[in-house]
Amino acid sequence: MSKFQHFLPVDDEGYYGRFGGAYIPEILHANVENLKEAFYHWADDEEFKAEFDDLMRNYVGRPSPLYHARRLSEYYNTNIYLKREDLNHTGAHKINNAIGSALLARRMGKKRIIAETGAGQHGVATATVCALMGMECIVYMGATDVARQRPNVERMKMLGAKVVAVTSGNKTLKDATHEAIRDWCCNPSDTFYIIGSTVGPHPYPEMVARFQSVISEEMLRQVPQLTGKELPDYVVACIGGGSNAAGAFYHFIDRPEVQLVAVEAAGLGVDTAETAASMACGAEGIIHGSRTMVMQDADGQIIEPYSISAGLDYPGVGPLHAYLHSTGRAEVLAATDRQALDAAYRLTRLEGIIPALESAHALAALDIKKFAPSDVVVVNLSGRGDKDLETYLKYNEASGK
Ligand SMILES: *Cc1c(COP(=O)(O)O)cnc(C)c1O
């Protein structure tokens, strides 16, 4: 029925190799089917695309610049270009997906939007888009996160969203996600669930990647204009659930001459219990409706992850990345809290750009891996660091910087 072109290495059931799929309770089956049909129908629709493109340009501020970081390049003796997602409205890449998803919700006649959020970045992006489109917005957030991410909670409230503090489990992202899924089960007909990363049951990982693919679509034009090369040698991105990396990799996945580098959060180290590196430390399992790499104990119980960066503090990873890792198409690194903090200070002092702590993990690849003087290395700067100032200052005092 659909003229939909996948682009990603995914089949009609949502499998990337042996990862992905849709492991959902029966009650959500119709919801997910309807979503899949709507997404495949609208994603390539000219009017839908025109509306998406118009908001990307005039509301988000796209295309985001590809910036040649000269002093950083000199420091690392290679050619570093930063894809400036930090300059987007609301300060990160998450708005790209929130807008695409909300436009789809409107096409499906849904008036009530729900979302889960950890640090609050996805919650803020969703609340922003709901204000823009006049939709009801309910954001589920762990009670622990509500307490430690106060500015984002206030932002969501000002934007008109209802923030529900979830008090079950560890009171963090995983519990907020469970609660959002429960809400969706109870309100299947009028509610659209906007997931903030390339996770969840099919078609979410593919859908979120498609909305984020605007990042690499722009790079395809920008790299030849700026570097004199047709394609970058490397594209580097941090991985929480994997949406900014999926967007940055998207149009390069079938171009083997472009090396893809994903950076997980190692926390205190991949050989400690305090880590969020689900590909380095996890095993195959099912989380939030998808078969992927999950941090789990011998009984298959999910292990609480740890990272200094709230946006990477997730015990799973999107199935696309588990697949790219398993086939060797992407190289997966893990950066510790310390490596990310050092990389963040380096960018700040050499280029005058304060990155999000998440993005700082991608920058840490420059310390972990050696690049050649002739390489063109594009680092996806997924967000800005305003939200992380308190953490940065704490580190500053501790290390005397
Ligand atoms: C949420 C977030 C991430 C992690 O999410 P992905 O889906 O892996 O991209 C990374 N960077 C920033 C700035 C974020 O807000």
PDB file of N, CA and C and ligand atoms in Angstrom, residues 85-86 90-94 117 119-122 196-199 208 212 237-247 263 309-313 317-318 321 355-360 380-385 387-388, ligand 1:
ATOM      1  N   GLU A  85      23.591  21.347  16.517  1.00  0.00           N
ATOM      2  CA  GLU A  85      22.219  21.117  16.992  1.00  0.00           C
ATOM      3  C   GLU A  85      21.933  21.903  18.279  1.00  0.00           C
ATOM      4  N   ASP A  86      23.015  22.341  18.938  1.00  0.00           N
ATOM      5  CA  ASP A  86      22.837  23.144  20.154  1.00  0.00           C
ATOM      6  C   ASP A  86      22.195  24.494  19.865  1.00  0.00           C
ATOM      7  N   THR A  90      15.022  25.555  21.754  1.00  0.00           N
ATOM      8  CA  THR A  90      15.017  24.690  22.953  1.00  0.00           C
ATOM      9  C   THR A  90      16.361  23.993  23.188  1.00  0.00           C
ATOM     10  N   GLY A  91      17.354  24.238  22.329  1.00  0.00           N
ATOM     11  CA  GLY A  91      18.733  23.920  22.697  1.00  0.00           C
ATOM     12  C   GLY A  91      19.246  22.526  22.450  1.00  0.00           C
ATOM     13  N   ALA A  92      18.547  21.742  21.647  1.00  0.00           N
ATOM     14  CA  ALA A  92      19.031  20.390  21.345  1.00  0.00           C
ATOM     15  C   ALA A  92      18.305  19.840  20.123  1.00  0.00           C
ATOM     16  N   HIS A  93      18.689  18.622  19.740  1.00  0.00           N
ATOM     17  CA  HIS A  93      18.095  17.981  18.572  1.00  0.00           C
ATOM     18  C   HIS A  93      16.666  17.494  18.832  1.00  0.00           C
ATOM     19  N   LYS A  94      16.256  17.381  20.098  1.00  0.00           N
ATOM     20  CA  LYS A  94      14.986  16.712  20.411  1.00  0.00           C
ATOM     21  C   LYS A  94      13.773  17.373  19.774  1.00  0.00           C
ATOM     22  N   THR A 117       9.947  11.761  30.298  1.00  0.00           N
ATOM     23  CA  THR A 117      11.196  12.518  30.228  1.00  0.00           C
ATOM     24  C   THR A 117      12.090  12.178  31.423  1.00  0.00           C
ATOM     25  N   ALA A 119      15.821  13.911  32.075  1.00  0.00           N
ATOM     26  CA  ALA A 119      16.370  15.204  32.469  1.00  0.00           C
ATOM     27  C   ALA A 119      15.384  16.330  32.199  1.00  0.00           C
ATOM     28  N   GLY A 120      14.389  16.056  31.366  1.00  0.00           N
ATOM     29  CA  GLY A 120      13.396  17.074  31.061  1.00  0.00           C
ATOM     30  C   GLY A 120      13.537  17.680  29.683  1.00  0.00           C
ATOM     31  N   GLN A 121      14.593  17.306  28.950  1.00  0.00           N
ATOM     32  CA  GLN A 121      14.810  17.916  27.631  1.00  0.00           C
ATOM     33  C   GLN A 121      13.707  17.511  26.646  1.00  0.00           C
ATOM     34  N   HIS A 122      13.378  16.229  26.629  1.00  0.00           N
ATOM     35  CA  HIS A 122      12.305  15.785  25.731  1.00  0.00           C
ATOM     36  C   HIS A 122      10.963  16.336  26.192  1.00  0.00           C
ATOM     37  N   GLY A 196      10.906  10.038  23.090  1.00  0.00           N
ATOM     38  CA  GLY A 196      11.978  11.010  22.885  1.00  0.00           C
ATOM     39  C   GLY A 196      13.257  10.471  22.290  1.00  0.00           C
ATOM     40  N   SER A 197      13.292   9.187  21.925  1.00  0.00           N
ATOM     41  CA  SER A 197      14.516   8.662  21.331  1.00  0.00           C
ATOM     42  C   SER A 197      14.176   7.508  20.382  1.00  0.00           C
ATOM     43  N   THR A 198      15.209   6.928  19.784  1.00  0.00           N
ATOM     44  CA  THR A 198      14.986   5.834  18.821  1.00  0.00           C
ATOM     45  C   THR A 198      14.840   4.505  19.561  1.00  0.00           C
ATOM     46  N   VAL A 199      13.903   4.490  20.515  1.00  0.00           N
ATOM     47  CA  VAL A 199      13.639   3.301  21.320  1.00  0.00           C
ATOM     48  C   VAL A 199      12.141   2.992  21.263  1.00  0.00           C
ATOM     49  N   VAL A 208      11.379   7.996  14.698  1.00  0.00           N
ATOM     50  CA  VAL A 208      12.190   9.035  15.336  1.00  0.00           C
ATOM     51  C   VAL A 208      13.458   9.283  14.512  1.00  0.00           C
ATOM     52  N   GLN A 212      14.716  12.758  12.733  1.00  0.00           N
ATOM     53  CA  GLN A 212      16.044  13.304  13.055  1.00  0.00           C
ATOM     54  C   GLN A 212      16.983  13.284  11.843  1.00  0.00           C
ATOM     55  N   ALA A 237      28.919  10.682  17.238  1.00  0.00           N
ATOM     56  CA  ALA A 237      27.768  11.145  18.026  1.00  0.00           C
ATOM     57  C   ALA A 237      27.681  10.367  19.331  1.00  0.00           C
ATOM     58  N   CYS A 238      27.108  11.014  20.344  1.00  0.00           N
ATOM     59  CA  CYS A 238      26.870  10.311  21.607  1.00  0.00           C
ATOM     60  C   CYS A 238      25.589   9.487  21.495  1.00  0.00           C
ATOM     61  N   ILE A 239      25.485   8.482  22.375  1.00  0.00           N
ATOM     62  CA  ILE A 239      24.330   7.571  22.342  1.00  0.00           C
ATOM     63  C   ILE A 239      23.688   7.436  23.710  1.00  0.00           C
ATOM     64  N   GLY A 240      22.444   7.881  23.819  1.00  0.00           N
ATOM     65  CA  GLY A 240      21.635   7.515  24.973  1.00  0.00           C
ATOM     66  C   GLY A 240      20.714   6.421  24.478  1.00  0.00           C
ATOM     67  N   GLY A 241      19.535   6.825  23.975  1.00  0.00           N
ATOM     68  CA  GLY A 241      18.677   5.901  23.229  1.00  0.00           C
ATOM     69  C   GLY A 241      19.118   5.836  21.777  1.00  0.00           C
ATOM     70  N   GLY A 242      19.773   6.915  21.324  1.00  0.00           N
ATOM     71  CA  GLY A 242      20.380   6.897  20.001  1.00  0.00           C
ATOM     72  C   GLY A 242      19.756   7.793  18.949  1.00  0.00           C
ATOM     73  N   SER A 243      18.929   8.778  19.342  1.00  0.00           N
ATOM     74  CA  SER A 243      18.239   9.541  18.292  1.00  0.00           C
ATOM     75  C   SER A 243      19.140  10.570  17.600  1.00  0.00           C
ATOM     76  N   ASN A 244      20.015  11.241  18.343  1.00  0.00           N
ATOM     77  CA  ASN A 244      20.863  12.212  17.631  1.00  0.00           C
ATOM     78  C   ASN A 244      21.874  11.480  16.761  1.00  0.00           C
ATOM     79  N   ALA A 245      22.359  10.330  17.249  1.00  0.00           N
ATOM     80  CA  ALA A 245      23.279   9.530  16.435  1.00  0.00           C
ATOM     81  C   ALA A 245      22.563   8.984  15.198  1.00  0.00           C
ATOM     82  N   ALA A 246      21.331   8.517  15.366  1.00  0.00           N
ATOM     83  CA  ALA A 246      20.580   7.993  14.216  1.00  0.00           C
ATOM     84  C   ALA A 246      20.400   9.077  13.160  1.00  0.00           C
ATOM     85  N   GLY A 247      20.093  10.291  13.612  1.00  0.00           N
ATOM     86  CA  GLY A 247      19.915  11.394  12.669  1.00  0.00           C
ATOM     87  C   GLY A 247      21.208  11.767  11.971  1.00  0.00           C
ATOM     88  N   VAL A 263      29.360   7.019  20.777  1.00  0.00           N
ATOM     89  CA  VAL A 263      30.004   7.079  22.093  1.00  0.00           C
ATOM     90  C   VAL A 263      28.961   6.917  23.193  1.00  0.00           C
ATOM     91  N   SER A 309      25.626  12.314  32.993  1.00  0.00           N
ATOM     92  CA  SER A 309      24.743  12.981  32.054  1.00  0.00           C
ATOM     93  C   SER A 309      23.369  12.326  32.056  1.00  0.00           C
ATOM     94  N   ALA A 310      22.345  13.083  32.486  1.00  0.00           N
ATOM     95  CA  ALA A 310      20.997  12.514  32.623  1.00  0.00           C
ATOM     96  C   ALA A 310      20.464  11.996  31.289  1.00  0.00           C
ATOM     97  N   GLY A 311      20.843  12.631  30.191  1.00  0.00           N
ATOM     98  CA  GLY A 311      20.312  12.227  28.890  1.00  0.00           C
ATOM     99  C   GLY A 311      20.884  10.913  28.380  1.00  0.00           C
ATOM    100  N   LEU A 312      21.975  10.446  28.981  1.00  0.00           N
ATOM    101  CA  LEU A 312      22.582   9.173  28.554  1.00  0.00           C
ATOM    102  C   LEU A 312      22.360   8.072  29.593  1.00  0.00           C
ATOM    103  N   ASP A 313      21.638   8.404  30.651  1.00  0.00           N
ATOM    104  CA  ASP A 313      21.472   7.520  31.800  1.00  0.00           C
ATOM    105  C   ASP A 313      20.312   6.550  31.546  1.00  0.00           C
ATOM    106  N   VAL A 317      19.489   0.697  24.555  1.00  0.00           N
ATOM    107  CA  VAL A 317      19.928   1.495  23.417  1.00  0.00           C
ATOM    108  C   VAL A 317      19.011   1.140  22.256  1.00  0.00           C
ATOM    109  N   GLY A 318      18.813   2.060  21.339  1.00  0.00           N
ATOM    110  CA  GLY A 318      17.933   1.784  20.214  1.00  0.00           C
ATOM    111  C   GLY A 318      18.410   0.588  19.396  1.00  0.00           C
ATOM    112  N   HIS A 321      21.173   0.878  16.658  1.00  0.00           N
ATOM    113  CA  HIS A 321      22.567   0.961  17.105  1.00  0.00           C
ATOM    114  C   HIS A 321      23.087  -0.392  17.569  1.00  0.00           C
ATOM    115  N   PRO A 355      29.111  22.861  25.686  1.00  0.00           N
ATOM    116  CA  PRO A 355      28.253  21.792  25.165  1.00  0.00           C
ATOM    117  C   PRO A 355      27.395  21.161  26.265  1.00  0.00           C
ATOM    118  N   ALA A 356      26.317  20.512  25.875  1.00  0.00           N
ATOM    119  CA  ALA A 356      25.585  19.654  26.811  1.00  0.00           C
ATOM    120  C   ALA A 356      26.516  18.537  27.271  1.00  0.00           C
ATOM    121  N   LEU A 357      26.319  18.062  28.481  1.00  0.00           N
ATOM    122  CA  LEU A 357      27.141  16.960  28.989  1.00  0.00           C
ATOM    123  C   LEU A 357      27.045  15.721  28.092  1.00  0.00           C
ATOM    124  N   GLU A 358      25.872  15.508  27.516  1.00  0.00           N
ATOM    125  CA  GLU A 358      25.696  14.366  26.603  1.00  0.00           C
ATOM    126  C   GLU A 358      26.650  14.540  25.419  1.00  0.00           C
ATOM    127  N   SER A 359      26.573  15.713  24.776  1.00  0.00           N
ATOM    128  CA  SER A 359      27.408  15.984  23.599  1.00  0.00           C
ATOM    129  C   SER A 359      28.887  15.900  23.936  1.00  0.00           C
ATOM    130  N   ALA A 360      29.243  16.224  25.181  1.00  0.00           N
ATOM    131  CA  ALA A 360      30.644  16.173  25.608  1.00  0.00           C
ATOM    132  C   ALA A 360      31.185  14.749  25.497  1.00  0.00           C
ATOM    133  N   ASN A 380      28.631  15.499  16.079  1.00  0.00           N
ATOM    134  CA  ASN A 380      27.288  16.040  16.257  1.00  0.00           C
ATOM    135  C   ASN A 380      27.177  16.655  17.648  1.00  0.00           C
ATOM    136  N   LEU A 381      27.082  17.971  17.690  1.00  0.00           N
ATOM    137  CA  LEU A 381      26.961  18.671  18.972  1.00  0.00           C
ATOM    138  C   LEU A 381      25.463  18.731  19.297  1.00  0.00           C
ATOM    139  N   SER A 382      24.973  17.683  19.992  1.00  0.00           N
ATOM    140  CA  SER A 382      23.529  17.465  20.109  1.00  0.00           C
ATOM    141  C   SER A 382      22.798  18.525  20.916  1.00  0.00           C
ATOM    142  N   GLY A 383      23.514  19.211  21.845  1.00  0.00           N
ATOM    143  CA  GLY A 383      22.794  20.215  22.630  1.00  0.00           C
ATOM    144  C   GLY A 383      23.726  21.165  23.353  1.00  0.00           C
ATOM    145  N   ARG A 384      23.132  22.223  23.894  1.00  0.00           N
ATOM    146  CA  ARG A 384      23.936  23.217  24.606  1.00  0.00           C
ATOM    147  C   ARG A 384      23.950  22.935  26.106  1.00  0.00           C
ATOM    148  N   GLY A 385      24.947  23.533  26.780  1.00  0.00           N
ATOM    149  CA  GLY A 385      25.242  23.134  28.145  1.00  0.00           C
ATOM    150  C   GLY A 385      24.613  23.963  29.251  1.00  0.00           C
ATOM    151  N   LYS A 387      21.883  23.836  30.756  1.00  0.00           N
ATOM    152  CA  LYS A 387      21.221  22.985  31.747  1.00  0.00           C
ATOM    153  C   LYS A 387      22.224  22.285  32.655  1.00  0.00           C
ATOM    154  N   ASP A 388      23.490  22.222  32.244  1.00  0.00           N
ATOM    155  CA  ASP A 388      24.489  21.445  32.984  1.00  0.00           C
ATOM    156  C   ASP A 388      25.471  22.308  33.767  1.00  0.00           C
TER     157      ASP A 388
HETATM  158  C1  LIG B   1      18.465  13.542  25.281  1.00  0.00           C
HETATM  159  C2  LIG B   1      19.771  13.985  24.772  1.00  0.00           C
HETATM  160  C3  LIG B   1      20.727  13.068  24.270  1.00  0.00           C
HETATM  161  C4  LIG B   1      20.532  11.585  24.303  1.00  0.00           C
HETATM  162  O1  LIG B   1      19.475  11.108  23.541  1.00  0.00           O
HETATM  163  P1  LIG B   1      19.701  10.391  22.132  1.00  0.00           P
HETATM  164  O2  LIG B   1      18.348   9.888  21.789  1.00  0.00           O
HETATM  165  O3  LIG B   1      20.700   9.304  22.307  1.00  0.00           O
HETATM  166  O4  LIG B   1      20.177  11.422  21.178  1.00  0.00           O
HETATM  167  C5  LIG B   1      21.911  13.564  23.750  1.00  0.00           C
HETATM  168  N1  LIG B   1      22.177  14.893  23.741  1.00  0.00           N
HETATM  169  C6  LIG B   1      21.302  15.796  24.229  1.00  0.00           C
HETATM  170  C7  LIG B   1      21.666  17.234  24.201  1.00  0.00           C
HETATM  171  C8  LIG B   1      20.069  15.381  24.759  1.00  0.00           C
HETATM  172  O5  LIG B   1      19.211  16.286  25.247  1.00  0.00           O
END
